[in-house]
């Protein structure tokens, strides 16, 4: 038995290390792609895919990124193979995949296949204005090369209507075409961003992006082109910066942000009273309200209260406007990982046997993430400060401390107080260490969601003497700002 337990412990350690390494490799490859180091992407993701022990949950994105990289290096047949592989895995960005397939067929002089793929791409991207604009713009260049001016003009007009800044977005994908200039500049004035740094050839813009979940009208995960507002270079005039801030505010002005915040402290003596979660939840709720979230805050909640709060939260997200709704779930309190699921512990949980966990505790993957994904929320943020020691050691001796990494949830950003399988202390001050630094980071304007949690990680590591390493699991491409 001891040998078996030792083997299982070693297996868990290796598995946790593999997940962490795969995540770092994936992030590194994405950074290479954004830097247009396409050969680097091919080399790195080929090595990952050839490793039989790699984390398969990244496969659809690995094939998609490598497929796009192959296109940009002129290896069109290889690109088509990878894009087809990504599609076979039910990839989220079907519009982007079909578009790149059309581009490959065009390069291979397969006009019939290219035209069919362009049509399929537009159908797949019908809820994503930015991607739809890119496809129309690129197909216009295709029509022009084939002497079809009327069709080209129609596509240019459609591209400009969907996104007046499509020319800049297209350039990032290597799509150019001078004929589009007039159509873009004649775009309707009621579009999101009326002026950007991209209109001045002496400046370069960075798109402001918000990621969609698959059930909403989704921004494209691989282009990062959703925001519409852009920022100027350091040399640009200060007055332009004010215009850009105004444009960003215009982008977000109709956005609906809803949050469910739960803090459980008052547990039974057997489970273990926690000092900080009530304060943690209260302080996070305050900061989220300052970031324009409508917050539902409950503390010391029973199972029934948590379930009812989740129902109301889901209703808010479902009723929110498509393309303009963001959901955030925050929890502080006891949590436990059991049978490939993370459970949040209500204050009335009476766990005598292991199978009581599934009946008396609140599953994150099945109840929180799954319900958020069924709504109009374009982006789902889940923050768990629940990575404390196993609260049921007497009845669940085989369960270790900490939470496990959850399955990939489309269009979601999941943040943990510490790495999978690790634990974090409750803290000695008003807040736990993780939430203490989270609240500070949320107060800073101009940080993307990734920058917020990177800052949290850096400060938590420093203050804990490198003992606590926070963990993020993201399926978003682009940026989301708590404060502009």
Tab-separated table of N, CA, C and O in Angstrom, residues 2 43 55 64 79-80 138 145 177 195 223 226 339 379 423 425 431 433 480:
chain	number	residue	atom	x	y	z
A	2	UNK	N	1.935	1.251	0.808
A	2	UNK	CA	2.826	2.412	0.856
A	2	UNK	C	3.464	2.660	-0.497
A	2	UNK	O	3.599	3.801	-0.934
A	43	UNK	N	8.462	25.543	-34.726
A	43	UNK	CA	9.437	24.707	-34.011
A	43	UNK	C	8.929	24.330	-32.627
A	43	UNK	O	8.977	23.157	-32.223
A	55	UNK	N	-0.135	18.007	-22.715
A	55	UNK	CA	-1.518	18.225	-22.299
A	55	UNK	C	-2.403	18.407	-23.536
A	55	UNK	O	-2.330	19.411	-24.225
A	64	UNK	N	-4.085	25.291	-34.539
A	64	UNK	CA	-4.516	26.543	-35.162
A	64	UNK	C	-3.359	27.524	-35.286
A	64	UNK	O	-3.136	28.118	-36.346
A	79	UNK	N	-0.248	24.007	-43.734
A	79	UNK	CA	-1.215	24.867	-43.056
A	79	UNK	C	-2.607	24.257	-43.131
A	79	UNK	O	-3.322	24.186	-42.119
A	80	UNK	N	-3.001	23.801	-44.310
A	80	UNK	CA	-4.314	23.189	-44.469
A	80	UNK	C	-4.479	21.949	-43.598
A	80	UNK	O	-5.544	21.721	-43.007
A	138	UNK	N	-10.351	40.780	-46.955
A	138	UNK	CA	-9.421	39.908	-47.664
A	138	UNK	C	-10.055	39.367	-48.950
A	138	UNK	O	-9.402	39.283	-49.993
A	145	UNK	N	-7.948	40.756	-57.571
A	145	UNK	CA	-6.920	40.018	-58.310
A	145	UNK	C	-7.525	39.210	-59.447
A	145	UNK	O	-6.840	38.869	-60.405
A	177	UNK	N	-4.124	46.146	-49.281
A	177	UNK	CA	-4.882	46.466	-50.489
A	177	UNK	C	-5.293	47.917	-50.494
A	177	UNK	O	-6.138	48.326	-49.708
A	195	UNK	N	-11.869	57.677	-34.167
A	195	UNK	CA	-10.544	58.058	-34.636
A	195	UNK	C	-9.502	57.249	-33.884
A	195	UNK	O	-9.606	57.071	-32.679
A	223	UNK	N	-7.128	36.630	-33.479
A	223	UNK	CA	-6.690	37.919	-34.008
A	223	UNK	C	-6.460	38.909	-32.902
A	223	UNK	O	-5.643	39.799	-33.022
A	226	UNK	N	-10.909	43.063	-31.203
A	226	UNK	CA	-12.283	43.305	-30.823
A	226	UNK	C	-12.554	44.690	-30.303
A	226	UNK	O	-13.687	45.106	-30.272
A	339	UNK	N	-12.270	13.857	-7.140
A	339	UNK	CA	-12.697	13.176	-8.366
A	339	UNK	C	-12.771	14.132	-9.561
A	339	UNK	O	-13.806	14.301	-10.204
A	379	UNK	N	-17.373	36.969	-21.760
A	379	UNK	CA	-16.131	36.650	-21.062
A	379	UNK	C	-16.471	36.251	-19.644
A	379	UNK	O	-17.255	36.918	-18.972
A	423	UNK	N	-1.233	24.703	-1.433
A	423	UNK	CA	-2.134	25.369	-0.494
A	423	UNK	C	-1.626	26.761	-0.174
A	423	UNK	O	-0.445	27.065	-0.331
A	425	UNK	N	-2.056	29.972	2.862
A	425	UNK	CA	-2.491	30.228	4.231
A	425	UNK	C	-3.650	31.208	4.241
A	425	UNK	O	-3.875	31.951	3.283
A	431	UNK	N	-6.929	40.747	5.251
A	431	UNK	CA	-7.165	39.914	4.070
A	431	UNK	C	-6.141	38.796	3.984
A	431	UNK	O	-5.040	38.894	4.534
A	433	UNK	N	-3.335	36.845	1.820
A	433	UNK	CA	-2.269	37.463	1.025
A	433	UNK	C	-2.696	37.639	-0.429
A	433	UNK	O	-2.463	38.696	-1.037
A	480	UNK	N	-8.711	42.678	-21.510
A	480	UNK	CA	-9.892	43.176	-20.814
A	480	UNK	C	-9.380	44.079	-19.706
A	480	UNK	O	-8.439	43.735	-18.994
